[in-house]
Short mmCIF file of C-alpha atoms in Angstrom, two decimals:
data_model
loop_
_atom_site.label_atom_id
_atom_site.label_comp_id
_atom_site.label_asym_id
_atom_site.label_seq_id
_atom_site.Cartn_x
_atom_site.Cartn_y
_atom_site.Cartn_z
CA MET A 8 -174.47 7.92 79.50
CA LYS A 9 -174.76 5.84 74.95
CA ASP A 10 -177.01 7.40 72.66
CA SER A 11 -179.31 5.64 72.53
CA ASN A 12 -180.03 6.62 76.00
CA VAL A 13 -179.84 9.52 75.98
CA ALA A 14 -182.27 9.36 72.35
CA ALA A 15 -184.45 7.65 75.12
CA PHE A 16 -184.21 10.82 77.04
CA LYS A 17 -185.18 13.42 74.75
CA LEU A 18 -187.66 10.83 73.16
CA GLY A 19 -189.29 11.72 77.20
CA GLN A 20 -188.60 15.08 78.08
CA ALA A 21 -192.51 15.58 76.61
CA HIS A 22 -193.88 13.58 79.43
CA GLU A 23 -190.82 13.18 81.25
CA PHE A 24 -190.82 9.44 82.66
CA VAL A 25 -187.57 8.12 82.29
CA SER A 26 -185.78 5.91 84.03
CA PHE A 27 -182.62 3.02 83.68
CA TYR A 28 -182.32 0.68 85.70
CA GLY A 29 -178.72 -1.96 85.32
CA ASN A 30 -179.26 -5.80 85.13
CA THR A 31 -179.67 -6.59 88.69
CA MET A 32 -182.71 -4.20 88.38
CA LYS A 33 -181.19 -1.03 90.53
CA LEU A 34 -182.59 1.95 89.65
CA ILE A 35 -179.50 4.06 87.82
CA LYS A 36 -180.68 7.40 86.66
CA CYS A 37 -184.49 8.17 85.82
CA SER A 38 -185.73 11.40 85.09
CA ALA A 39 -186.90 14.68 87.63
CA LYS A 40 -190.19 13.86 86.95
CA VAL A 41 -189.73 9.87 88.33
CA ALA A 42 -187.98 11.23 90.93
CA GLU A 43 -189.97 13.28 92.50
CA ALA A 44 -193.19 10.91 91.20
CA TYR A 45 -191.98 8.22 93.14
CA ARG A 46 -189.18 10.48 95.63
CA ILE A 47 -189.22 7.26 98.41
CA VAL A 48 -188.25 4.80 96.89
CA ALA A 49 -185.89 6.14 94.29
CA ALA A 50 -183.86 8.14 97.48
CA ALA A 51 -183.48 5.13 98.46
CA GLY A 52 -181.93 3.22 95.22
CA ALA A 53 -184.03 1.26 94.27
CA THR A 54 -184.88 -1.31 92.58
CA LEU A 55 -187.53 -1.50 89.37
CA TRP A 56 -189.65 -3.46 91.40
CA GLN A 57 -189.79 -0.85 94.08
CA VAL A 58 -190.48 1.92 91.25
CA TYR A 59 -193.39 -0.27 89.76
CA PRO A 60 -194.52 -3.21 91.73
CA GLU A 61 -197.19 -3.80 89.27
CA LEU A 62 -194.48 -5.15 87.37
CA LEU A 63 -194.24 -8.20 90.41
CA ASN A 64 -197.58 -9.40 87.75
CA PRO A 65 -196.62 -12.57 86.87
CA ALA A 66 -197.07 -12.07 83.13
CA ARG A 67 -195.57 -8.74 83.02
CA ARG A 68 -192.94 -9.49 85.04
CA SER A 69 -192.08 -12.75 82.46
CA LEU A 70 -192.57 -9.69 78.95
CA VAL A 71 -189.67 -7.32 81.48
CA GLU A 72 -188.07 -10.78 81.63
CA ALA A 73 -188.27 -11.88 77.78
CA VAL A 74 -186.91 -7.72 77.37
CA LEU A 75 -183.50 -8.49 79.04
CA ALA A 76 -182.47 -11.90 77.97
CA GLY A 77 -182.94 -10.05 74.77
CA GLY A 78 -185.70 -9.31 73.44
CA LEU A 79 -186.95 -6.46 71.96
CA PRO A 80 -189.35 -4.44 73.68
CA ARG A 81 -192.43 -4.21 75.14
CA ASN A 82 -194.79 -1.78 75.35
CA ILE A 83 -197.32 -3.18 78.62
CA ALA A 84 -199.91 -1.63 80.25
CA ILE A 85 -200.67 -0.88 84.82
CA GLU A 86 -203.01 -0.20 87.20
CA PRO A 87 -203.57 3.33 86.65
CA GLY A 88 -201.67 6.79 88.83
CA PRO A 89 -203.06 8.21 91.89
CA SER A 90 -204.81 10.64 90.53
CA ASN A 91 -206.75 7.82 88.03
CA GLU A 92 -204.38 8.93 85.13
CA GLY A 93 -203.92 5.56 82.84
CA ARG A 94 -200.54 3.96 82.34
CA SER A 95 -197.88 2.46 79.40
CA LEU A 96 -194.09 1.15 80.49
CA LEU A 97 -192.24 1.09 77.07
CA VAL A 98 -189.62 -1.18 78.53
CA PHE A 99 -186.81 -1.82 76.30
CA SER A 100 -182.65 -3.22 76.61
CA THR A 101 -180.07 -1.26 77.73
CA GLU A 102 -175.96 -1.79 77.48
CA ARG A 103 -176.93 -2.49 80.97
CA GLY A 104 -179.18 -4.39 81.55
CA LEU A 105 -183.18 -1.69 81.29
CA GLY A 106 -184.60 1.27 80.46
CA VAL A 107 -188.42 2.75 80.66
CA VAL A 108 -190.45 5.05 79.44
CA GLU A 109 -193.51 5.73 81.49
CA THR A 110 -196.80 7.01 79.37
CA ARG A 111 -199.67 8.65 81.03
CA ASN A 112 -202.88 9.42 79.25
CA GLY A 113 -205.13 10.96 82.22
CA GLY A 114 -207.57 7.98 81.95
CA ALA A 115 -209.21 8.45 78.37
CA VAL A 116 -206.75 6.99 75.41
CA SER A 117 -204.75 9.81 73.91
CA ARG A 118 -202.46 8.34 70.74
CA ALA A 119 -199.24 10.82 71.65
CA PRO A 120 -198.28 8.50 73.44
CA ILE A 121 -199.11 5.93 71.97
CA ASP A 122 -197.05 7.39 69.13
CA ASP A 123 -194.25 8.95 70.77
CA ALA A 124 -194.33 5.17 71.80
CA ASP A 125 -194.51 3.27 68.40
CA ARG A 126 -191.20 6.28 67.53
CA ALA A 127 -189.00 4.57 70.22
CA LEU A 128 -189.92 1.39 70.02
CA LEU A 129 -188.86 2.11 66.36
CA LEU A 130 -185.21 4.14 67.64
CA HIS A 131 -184.81 0.71 69.65
CA GLN A 132 -184.80 -1.63 66.63
CA ALA A 133 -182.89 0.46 64.47
CA ARG A 134 -180.05 0.62 66.25
CA HIS A 135 -179.73 -2.37 68.40
CA ASP A 136 -179.34 -6.46 67.04
CA ALA A 137 -182.19 -8.37 67.00
CA LEU A 138 -180.20 -11.18 67.75
CA THR A 139 -178.69 -10.33 69.96
CA GLY A 140 -179.95 -7.47 72.07
CA LEU A 141 -176.08 -5.58 71.63
CA ALA A 142 -176.42 -2.45 70.07
CA ASN A 143 -175.43 -3.02 66.25
CA ARG A 144 -173.14 -1.21 63.68
CA ARG A 145 -174.96 2.16 63.16
CA GLN A 146 -174.86 2.23 66.11
CA PHE A 147 -171.24 1.90 66.51
CA SER A 148 -170.06 4.36 64.18
CA SER A 149 -172.63 6.39 65.52
CA ASP A 150 -171.17 6.33 68.88
CA LEU A 151 -167.40 6.73 67.83
CA GLU A 152 -168.54 9.83 65.54
CA THR A 153 -170.15 11.19 68.55
CA ASN A 154 -166.50 10.16 71.10
CA LEU A 155 -163.55 11.10 67.95
CA PRO A 156 -161.95 13.72 68.45
CA VAL A 157 -161.41 13.03 71.90
CA LEU A 158 -160.84 15.56 74.82
CA ASP A 159 -156.98 17.01 75.96
CA GLY A 160 -155.89 14.58 77.94
CA HIS A 161 -159.01 11.93 78.08
CA LYS A 162 -158.90 8.32 75.88
CA ILE A 163 -160.88 5.90 74.09
CA ALA A 164 -160.16 2.23 73.77
CA LEU A 165 -161.85 0.60 70.62
CA MET A 166 -161.80 -3.36 70.97
CA GLN A 167 -162.66 -5.01 67.68
CA ILE A 168 -163.77 -9.18 68.06
CA ASP A 169 -163.92 -11.62 66.43
CA LEU A 170 -164.59 -16.15 66.66
CA ASP A 171 -162.64 -18.54 66.63
CA ASP A 172 -164.20 -21.40 64.94
CA PHE A 173 -167.53 -19.45 64.34
CA LYS A 174 -167.88 -21.31 60.91
CA PRO A 175 -168.06 -25.13 61.51
CA VAL A 176 -170.81 -24.96 64.25
CA ASN A 177 -172.47 -23.44 61.74
CA ASP A 178 -171.28 -26.20 58.67
CA THR A 179 -172.08 -29.84 62.00
CA LEU A 180 -174.89 -28.43 63.94
CA GLY A 181 -176.54 -25.93 61.28
CA HIS A 182 -177.01 -22.36 62.03
CA GLY A 183 -179.70 -22.41 64.48
CA ALA A 184 -177.33 -23.53 67.04
CA GLY A 185 -174.77 -20.90 65.77
CA ASP A 186 -177.85 -18.39 66.42
CA ILE A 187 -177.37 -19.33 69.92
CA VAL A 188 -173.64 -19.21 70.20
CA LEU A 189 -173.77 -15.98 69.07
CA LYS A 190 -176.83 -14.76 72.19
CA MET A 191 -174.62 -16.55 74.54
CA THR A 192 -171.52 -14.81 72.89
CA ALA A 193 -172.90 -11.29 73.72
CA GLU A 194 -174.31 -13.22 77.76
CA ARG A 195 -170.50 -13.22 77.91
CA ILE A 196 -168.83 -9.88 76.67
CA GLN A 197 -171.84 -7.82 78.61
CA ALA A 198 -170.79 -10.42 81.81
CA VAL A 199 -167.23 -8.92 81.54
CA LEU A 200 -168.07 -5.00 81.09
CA ARG A 201 -167.76 -2.10 83.55
CA ASP A 202 -169.01 1.76 83.90
CA GLY A 203 -167.69 3.35 80.92
CA GLU A 204 -167.98 0.14 78.14
CA THR A 205 -169.49 -0.85 75.80
CA ALA A 206 -170.91 -3.38 73.17
CA TYR A 207 -171.73 -4.47 70.03
CA ARG A 208 -173.23 -6.42 67.08
CA LEU A 209 -171.10 -5.47 64.16
CA ALA A 210 -172.11 -8.54 62.32
CA GLY A 211 -171.96 -12.00 61.44
CA ASP A 212 -169.65 -13.40 64.37
CA GLU A 213 -167.90 -9.62 64.46
CA PHE A 214 -168.28 -7.73 67.98
CA ALA A 215 -166.83 -4.88 69.07
CA VAL A 216 -165.79 -2.86 72.75
CA VAL A 217 -165.73 1.24 73.28
CA GLN A 218 -164.14 2.12 76.68
CA CYS A 219 -163.86 5.44 77.79
CA CYS A 220 -161.32 6.21 79.89
CA ASP A 221 -158.10 7.28 80.35
CA ASN A 222 -155.61 4.64 81.82
CA GLN A 223 -154.47 3.09 78.79
CA PRO A 224 -153.57 0.87 77.32
CA ALA A 225 -153.71 -0.86 81.08
CA GLU A 226 -157.20 -0.53 81.07
CA ALA A 227 -157.87 -1.76 77.25
CA GLU A 228 -155.69 -5.00 78.59
CA ARG A 229 -157.31 -5.78 80.73
CA LEU A 230 -160.49 -6.15 80.14
CA ALA A 231 -159.75 -7.31 76.63
CA GLU A 232 -157.72 -9.55 78.88
CA SER A 233 -161.08 -10.98 80.05
CA LEU A 234 -162.78 -10.74 76.76
CA VAL A 235 -160.59 -14.07 76.13
CA ASN A 236 -160.85 -15.88 78.51
CA ALA A 237 -164.32 -16.01 79.19
CA PHE A 238 -164.58 -17.73 75.64
CA LYS A 239 -162.01 -20.85 77.78
CA ASP A 240 -165.31 -22.95 78.41
CA PRO A 241 -167.65 -24.46 76.56
CA PHE A 242 -170.66 -23.37 75.16
CA THR A 243 -173.72 -25.54 75.93
CA ILE A 244 -175.99 -26.90 72.60
CA ASP A 245 -178.38 -29.88 73.51
CA GLY A 246 -175.73 -31.26 75.59
CA ILE A 247 -173.15 -30.83 72.72
CA ASP A 248 -169.40 -28.54 74.32
CA VAL A 249 -168.90 -26.08 71.21
CA PHE A 250 -165.39 -24.92 72.05
CA VAL A 251 -165.56 -21.40 70.20
CA GLY A 252 -163.02 -19.59 71.65
CA ALA A 253 -161.92 -14.87 70.55
CA SER A 254 -159.20 -12.99 69.32
CA VAL A 255 -159.28 -9.28 69.77
CA GLY A 256 -157.70 -6.44 68.41
CA ILE A 257 -157.17 -2.88 70.70
CA ALA A 258 -156.21 0.18 69.04
CA ILE A 259 -156.97 3.29 71.80
CA ALA A 260 -157.18 7.54 70.47
CA PRO A 261 -156.30 9.80 70.68
CA ASN A 262 -152.44 7.39 69.78
CA ASP A 263 -153.67 5.76 67.15
CA GLY A 264 -155.71 7.82 65.49
CA SER A 265 -157.91 10.81 65.91
CA ASP A 266 -161.17 9.46 63.88
CA SER A 267 -163.35 6.91 63.37
CA GLU A 268 -162.35 5.18 60.12
CA GLN A 269 -158.03 5.34 62.11
CA LEU A 270 -158.83 4.10 64.80
CA MET A 271 -161.04 1.32 63.21
CA LYS A 272 -158.57 0.64 61.03
CA ALA A 273 -156.14 0.23 63.38
CA ALA A 274 -158.25 -1.85 65.79
CA ASP A 275 -158.82 -4.47 62.62
CA ILE A 276 -155.06 -4.52 62.24
CA ALA A 277 -153.81 -5.44 65.10
CA LEU A 278 -156.78 -7.96 65.23
CA TYR A 279 -155.69 -9.79 62.54
CA ALA A 280 -151.99 -9.50 64.57
CA ALA A 281 -153.64 -12.16 67.40
CA LYS A 282 -155.10 -14.35 64.49
CA ASN A 283 -152.21 -13.99 63.74
CA GLU A 284 -150.25 -15.67 66.21
CA GLY A 285 -152.30 -18.38 66.71
CA ARG A 286 -155.75 -16.83 67.96
CA GLY A 287 -157.62 -16.74 70.57
CA ARG A 288 -155.31 -13.87 71.61
CA ALA A 289 -155.35 -10.10 72.28
CA ARG A 290 -152.88 -7.48 71.04
CA THR A 291 -152.74 -3.66 70.93
CA PHE A 292 -152.16 -1.99 67.41
CA ASN A 293 -148.98 -1.57 67.10
CA ARG A 294 -146.76 0.70 64.08
CA SER A 295 -145.05 -2.58 63.42
CA MET A 296 -147.65 -3.89 62.55
CA MET A 297 -148.60 -1.46 60.26
CA ILE A 298 -145.29 -2.22 58.51
CA MET A 299 -145.62 -6.61 58.24
CA LEU A 300 -148.74 -5.57 56.65
CA GLU A 301 -148.33 -3.29 54.50
CA GLN A 302 -144.55 -6.20 53.47
CA ARG A 303 -147.68 -9.01 53.67
CA GLU A 304 -149.90 -7.13 51.12
CA MET A 305 -146.47 -6.93 49.10
CA LEU A 306 -146.17 -10.67 49.13
CA ARG A 307 -149.53 -10.54 47.78
CA ARG A 308 -150.03 -8.63 45.32
CA SER A 309 -146.48 -10.40 43.47
CA LEU A 310 -148.23 -13.96 44.32
CA ARG A 311 -150.78 -12.98 41.35
CA VAL A 312 -147.35 -13.92 39.15
CA ALA A 313 -145.53 -16.14 41.18
CA LEU A 314 -146.85 -19.32 38.96
CA GLU A 315 -146.91 -16.51 35.51
CA GLU A 316 -142.86 -16.07 35.77
CA GLN A 317 -141.91 -18.86 37.34
CA GLN A 318 -141.27 -18.25 40.57
CA PHE A 319 -142.35 -21.26 42.46
CA PHE A 320 -140.45 -25.09 42.99
CA ILE A 321 -141.26 -27.97 44.52
CA GLU A 322 -139.00 -30.78 47.52
CA TYR A 323 -139.79 -33.73 47.57
CA GLN A 324 -139.76 -36.08 51.04
CA PRO A 325 -139.25 -39.61 51.49
CA LEU A 326 -141.46 -42.08 52.83
CA VAL A 327 -140.41 -44.40 54.28
CA GLU A 328 -142.13 -47.86 54.33
CA VAL A 329 -141.64 -49.69 57.87
CA ALA A 330 -140.86 -53.40 55.63
CA GLU A 331 -139.28 -51.62 53.03
CA GLY A 332 -137.94 -48.94 53.07
CA ILE A 333 -138.44 -45.85 50.99
CA ILE A 334 -141.39 -45.81 49.23
CA GLY A 335 -141.79 -42.74 47.45
CA PHE A 336 -141.78 -38.81 48.63
CA GLU A 337 -144.27 -35.84 49.57
CA ALA A 338 -144.30 -33.22 47.07
CA LEU A 339 -144.27 -29.64 49.56
CA LEU A 340 -144.22 -25.82 47.31
CA ARG A 341 -142.49 -23.58 48.69
CA TRP A 342 -142.03 -19.78 46.63
CA HIS A 343 -138.87 -18.05 45.79
CA HIS A 344 -140.01 -14.46 46.16
CA PRO A 345 -136.99 -12.19 43.97
CA TYR A 346 -137.07 -9.78 46.28
CA ALA A 347 -137.62 -11.65 49.33
CA GLY A 348 -136.26 -15.13 48.57
CA VAL A 349 -137.92 -18.27 50.20
CA VAL A 350 -141.79 -17.25 51.58
CA PRO A 351 -142.84 -20.24 54.33
CA PRO A 352 -145.58 -21.97 52.49
CA SER A 353 -147.68 -21.32 56.06
CA LEU A 354 -147.45 -17.59 54.78
CA PHE A 355 -148.54 -17.72 51.40
CA ILE A 356 -151.01 -20.98 50.47
CA PRO A 357 -154.08 -19.09 52.87
CA MET A 358 -153.04 -15.60 50.73
CA ALA A 359 -152.98 -17.62 47.21
CA GLU A 360 -156.37 -19.79 49.21
CA ALA A 361 -158.28 -16.79 49.61
CA ASP A 362 -157.02 -14.69 46.31
CA GLY A 363 -158.74 -18.37 44.21
CA LEU A 364 -155.38 -18.95 42.89
CA MET A 365 -155.16 -22.40 44.80
CA GLY A 366 -156.65 -24.21 41.45
CA ASP A 367 -154.49 -22.81 39.06
CA ILE A 368 -151.37 -23.19 41.82
CA GLY A 369 -152.80 -26.54 43.11
CA ALA A 370 -152.86 -27.58 39.16
CA TRP A 371 -149.55 -27.13 38.39
CA VAL A 372 -147.51 -29.16 41.95
CA LEU A 373 -149.47 -32.24 40.67
CA GLU A 374 -148.06 -32.70 37.06
CA GLN A 375 -144.89 -30.84 37.96
CA ALA A 376 -144.92 -33.71 40.58
CA CYS A 377 -146.16 -36.71 38.03
CA ARG A 378 -143.69 -36.32 35.44
CA GLN A 379 -141.12 -36.26 38.27
CA ALA A 380 -142.64 -39.23 40.03
CA LEU A 381 -141.93 -40.83 36.29
CA THR A 382 -137.93 -40.53 36.90
CA TRP A 383 -138.66 -42.86 40.03
CA PRO A 384 -138.26 -46.87 40.53
CA SER A 385 -141.86 -47.68 38.70
CA HIS A 386 -143.37 -48.51 42.78
CA PHE A 387 -142.83 -44.58 44.77
CA ILE A 388 -145.68 -42.72 45.26
CA VAL A 389 -146.17 -39.34 45.33
CA SER A 390 -148.38 -37.86 47.44
CA VAL A 391 -149.93 -34.49 46.95
CA ASN A 392 -151.25 -31.81 49.20
CA LEU A 393 -155.15 -30.94 48.54
CA SER A 394 -156.93 -27.09 49.35
CA PRO A 395 -159.81 -26.36 50.55
CA ALA A 396 -160.01 -24.84 47.58
CA GLU A 397 -158.66 -26.75 45.44
CA PHE A 398 -160.83 -29.74 46.66
CA LEU A 399 -163.68 -27.28 46.50
CA ARG A 400 -163.55 -25.90 43.41
CA ALA A 401 -166.13 -27.01 40.68
CA GLY A 402 -164.68 -29.70 38.28
CA PHE A 403 -161.47 -30.55 40.46
CA THR A 404 -161.38 -34.48 39.66
CA ASP A 405 -162.02 -34.12 35.86
CA ARG A 406 -158.74 -31.53 36.38
CA ILE A 407 -157.01 -34.85 38.44
CA THR A 408 -157.78 -37.25 35.49
CA ARG A 409 -157.07 -35.31 33.01
CA ILE A 410 -153.61 -34.20 34.05
CA LEU A 411 -153.43 -38.52 35.43
CA ASP A 412 -153.89 -38.53 30.82
CA GLU A 413 -151.28 -36.37 29.91
CA VAL A 414 -148.77 -36.31 31.73
CA GLY A 415 -149.30 -40.74 31.59
CA PHE A 416 -149.26 -41.13 34.84
CA PRO A 417 -150.75 -43.85 36.41
CA ALA A 418 -153.02 -43.14 39.08
CA ASP A 419 -151.97 -45.45 42.10
CA ARG A 420 -149.78 -44.32 42.52
CA LEU A 421 -150.59 -40.85 43.21
CA GLU A 422 -151.95 -40.15 47.82
CA LEU A 423 -153.43 -36.74 47.62
CA GLU A 424 -153.37 -35.72 50.64
CA ILE A 425 -156.35 -33.78 52.04
CA THR A 426 -157.38 -31.74 56.52
CA GLU A 427 -160.87 -32.40 58.26
CA THR A 428 -161.18 -29.45 57.00
CA VAL A 429 -162.18 -29.75 53.94
CA LEU A 430 -164.27 -31.97 54.58
CA LEU A 431 -165.97 -29.52 57.42
CA GLU A 432 -167.43 -28.46 53.88
CA ARG A 433 -170.38 -29.97 51.69
CA THR A 434 -170.15 -33.79 53.33
CA THR A 435 -172.68 -35.10 50.41
CA ASN A 436 -170.50 -33.47 47.90
CA ASN A 437 -167.28 -34.25 49.45
CA LEU A 438 -168.56 -37.71 49.55
CA ASP A 439 -169.02 -38.28 45.59
CA THR A 440 -165.40 -35.98 45.52
CA LEU A 441 -163.30 -38.95 47.55
CA ASN A 442 -165.76 -42.02 45.49
CA THR A 443 -164.94 -40.53 43.26
CA LEU A 444 -160.61 -39.78 43.67
CA GLU A 445 -160.99 -43.84 44.43
CA VAL A 446 -163.10 -45.70 41.50
CA LEU A 447 -159.86 -43.65 39.52
CA GLY A 448 -157.81 -45.58 41.68
CA THR A 449 -155.63 -42.87 43.29
CA ARG A 450 -154.59 -43.42 47.11
CA ILE A 451 -156.69 -41.28 50.78
CA ALA A 452 -154.74 -39.67 52.80
CA LEU A 453 -156.60 -37.63 55.35
CA ASP A 454 -152.87 -35.69 56.93
CA ASP A 455 -152.66 -33.74 60.79
CA PHE A 456 -155.47 -35.86 62.10
CA GLY A 457 -156.10 -35.68 65.42
CA THR A 458 -155.32 -31.88 64.86
CA ARG A 459 -158.29 -29.51 64.48
CA TYR A 460 -162.42 -30.44 63.82
CA SER A 461 -161.20 -34.65 64.66
CA SER A 462 -164.67 -37.00 63.97
CA LEU A 463 -164.60 -40.49 64.18
CA SER A 464 -167.58 -40.65 61.73
CA TYR A 465 -165.04 -39.01 59.03
CA LEU A 466 -163.02 -42.45 59.01
CA GLN A 467 -166.44 -43.85 58.43
CA ASN A 468 -167.44 -42.66 55.81
CA PHE A 469 -165.10 -41.00 53.28
CA PRO A 470 -162.70 -43.72 52.33
CA PHE A 471 -159.23 -43.32 53.45
CA ASP A 472 -157.43 -45.16 52.87
CA THR A 473 -154.03 -43.92 55.12
CA ILE A 474 -153.57 -42.14 57.89
CA LYS A 475 -151.19 -38.68 59.37
CA ILE A 476 -151.01 -38.63 62.29
CA ASP A 477 -149.48 -34.98 63.21
CA ARG A 478 -145.99 -34.01 63.78
CA HIS A 479 -147.22 -32.68 67.55
CA PHE A 480 -148.31 -35.95 69.13
CA ILE A 481 -143.77 -37.45 67.61
CA LYS A 482 -141.53 -35.13 69.37
CA ASP A 483 -142.10 -36.97 72.45
CA VAL A 484 -143.65 -39.92 71.64
CA GLU A 485 -140.74 -41.42 73.27
CA THR A 486 -141.35 -40.01 76.87
CA ASN A 487 -144.47 -38.67 76.50
CA PRO A 488 -147.76 -41.40 78.06
CA LYS A 489 -149.96 -39.24 77.19
CA SER A 490 -148.71 -38.61 73.25
CA GLN A 491 -148.02 -42.34 73.08
CA THR A 492 -151.79 -43.02 74.22
CA ILE A 493 -153.34 -41.61 71.39
CA VAL A 494 -150.31 -42.56 69.35
CA ARG A 495 -151.06 -46.58 70.02
CA PHE A 496 -154.63 -45.09 69.75
CA VAL A 497 -154.35 -44.52 66.27
CA ILE A 498 -153.03 -46.90 65.00
CA GLY A 499 -154.91 -49.27 66.25
CA LEU A 500 -158.34 -47.22 64.60
CA ALA A 501 -156.47 -47.24 61.38
CA HIS A 502 -155.29 -51.06 61.99
CA GLY A 503 -158.94 -52.30 62.69
CA LEU A 504 -160.36 -49.80 60.02
CA GLU A 505 -158.33 -51.61 57.55
CA MET A 506 -156.22 -48.82 56.04
CA ARG A 507 -152.51 -47.62 57.13
CA VAL A 508 -151.05 -44.82 59.46
CA THR A 509 -148.25 -42.90 58.48
CA ALA A 510 -146.25 -40.76 62.23
CA GLU A 511 -144.45 -37.29 60.28
CA GLY A 512 -142.09 -35.30 61.97
CA VAL A 513 -139.82 -38.25 62.67
CA GLU A 514 -136.53 -36.58 63.91
CA THR A 515 -134.71 -39.11 66.26
CA ALA A 516 -134.43 -43.29 65.80
CA GLY A 517 -135.89 -43.48 69.88
CA GLN A 518 -138.40 -42.37 67.88
CA ALA A 519 -137.99 -44.33 65.10
CA ALA A 520 -137.46 -47.34 67.34
CA TRP A 521 -141.24 -46.40 69.43
CA LEU A 522 -142.64 -46.45 66.43
CA SER A 523 -141.61 -48.87 64.04
CA ARG A 524 -143.04 -51.75 67.71
CA GLU A 525 -145.92 -50.54 67.74
CA LYS A 526 -146.30 -51.08 64.18
CA CYS A 527 -146.79 -47.39 62.31
CA ASP A 528 -146.81 -48.47 59.03
CA ARG A 529 -145.09 -45.33 57.69
CA LEU A 530 -142.24 -42.81 58.82
CA GLN A 531 -142.15 -39.63 57.03
CA GLY A 532 -139.03 -36.48 58.96
CA HIS A 533 -135.69 -35.43 58.52
CA LEU A 534 -134.18 -38.33 60.66
CA LEU A 535 -135.14 -40.06 57.39
CA GLY A 536 -134.14 -37.07 54.31
CA ALA A 537 -134.78 -33.13 54.62
CA PRO A 538 -136.67 -32.03 51.49
CA MET A 539 -134.48 -32.10 48.26
CA SER A 540 -135.02 -30.89 45.47
CA PRO A 541 -135.56 -33.28 41.87
CA ASP A 542 -131.40 -33.33 40.75
CA ALA A 543 -130.72 -34.50 44.39
CA ILE A 544 -132.77 -37.71 45.07
CA GLY A 545 -130.98 -39.50 42.89
CA LYS A 546 -128.02 -39.71 44.74
CA PHE A 547 -130.54 -39.27 48.11
CA LEU A 548 -131.43 -42.99 47.00
CA ARG A 549 -128.05 -43.52 46.28
CA HIS A 550 -126.61 -43.71 49.96
CA ALA A 551 -130.06 -44.55 52.03
CA SER A 552 -132.06 -46.55 51.08
CA PHE A 553 -129.88 -49.14 52.75
CA ALA A 554 -129.81 -46.60 56.33
CA THR A 555 -133.73 -45.66 56.16
CA ARG A 556 -133.65 -49.49 56.94
CA TRP A 557 -131.03 -50.15 59.05
CA ILE A 558 -132.98 -46.93 60.92
CA CYS A 559 -136.33 -48.90 60.93
CA SER A 560 -135.34 -51.96 62.03
#
């Protein structure tokens, strides 16, 4: 039995009228006093409405249903019993349904039962989340401490649950919509739970489930799969479908930890693995995850000195206009760790963003790329990626202006690439920033279009020069009618808005020919040139200009 229920039973020892009901309102368990007073219906597996038919009154029933939906506990006065005693029911939500504490006062109003009811209300509020009705972090900590360490031969599973793509809901639809998603999240989690499984809201969009079951990890993995699947369908808010997924990290006691701190750490590491592998999935803790996390933390510490010790370098990938040939290069940041070798940008850039290092790193990339571009033909452009953390940093446009002035690089030869993630943040400030960059004369490209939170309003409201189609749509564009339809749509849309289109990830002559026929403006990919060092650019230009024009023709 859960601690909150145990507490209610202890509270009920003075008056002993305590009962618990499932979500279908069927009686689950009751005190001896309830069984004696209502023995006819209790013996038959009664429902709440049979034990207390007075609650069928429409006004009282609506109060009960409000509590069941996650509302606060309610004190409901009902008609006197057979001995003419005044009766009051404290109805409160539990993890699996409702609890009822009945007080009787012998026909006269007595302070003691009311005080008991008040204490029950305060106890419930202290141990439950007001928004979702789930047990809160305090109750979670208490339950873990009570159940750990486990007895010989028994096992407990802890599942840490984190919502995927929840932040965009708050950013785009408001916190009221976010609260609705959190309430519906609690309902979806509870809907898949069985006996011995308890859900908690820990904070924000973080939830947990504790499962008391010995068949582990099989039962935990079954439940985790059910939890992930429960979020496959969209949440509908005011007629708008919102997709929010769930990632789950699983840890089993005693294998992964014998106390709450160890078990929570193991579950957190497993959750991180689930997120890192693509989100919307569950992962069970194993020791290799710990090793990978330790290696990641080593890289994080090394990242802080990488710029100072000149471990970063830039490679350049050609940008090819279908009608003109090579017209510039995209600057791609690389990190050569002294012991780990070349670290993928997908690994270290999120670390740099999270640790507040991307502003300095981004400024270094921009300055180096502009200086390198001065050695190219005077009509070549250089394209530089901007991280959201860098773009949203105060004084961003001033830094761009300062670097261009110091290097002496023309603004119209600089193309800045941003992703749609940037646009989910402070919209008004973003528009001001982009308009300032446009006034400076820099080009602005929207990168990875169609892979994140694409909205046509972005194209209408923000001053883009170029849309980049992600390689995901290009890889099978020769054979996949759906990819062809999407690429044609983006090209037509961009041209209609007087924007240019770049196709990323062009790997075959067939892809290049198809894109050329569909009037795609610019191509980029290994077919046209792999990322290369600055020293290799001169040789590449001497040998590649004719070849790239031939490929695109």
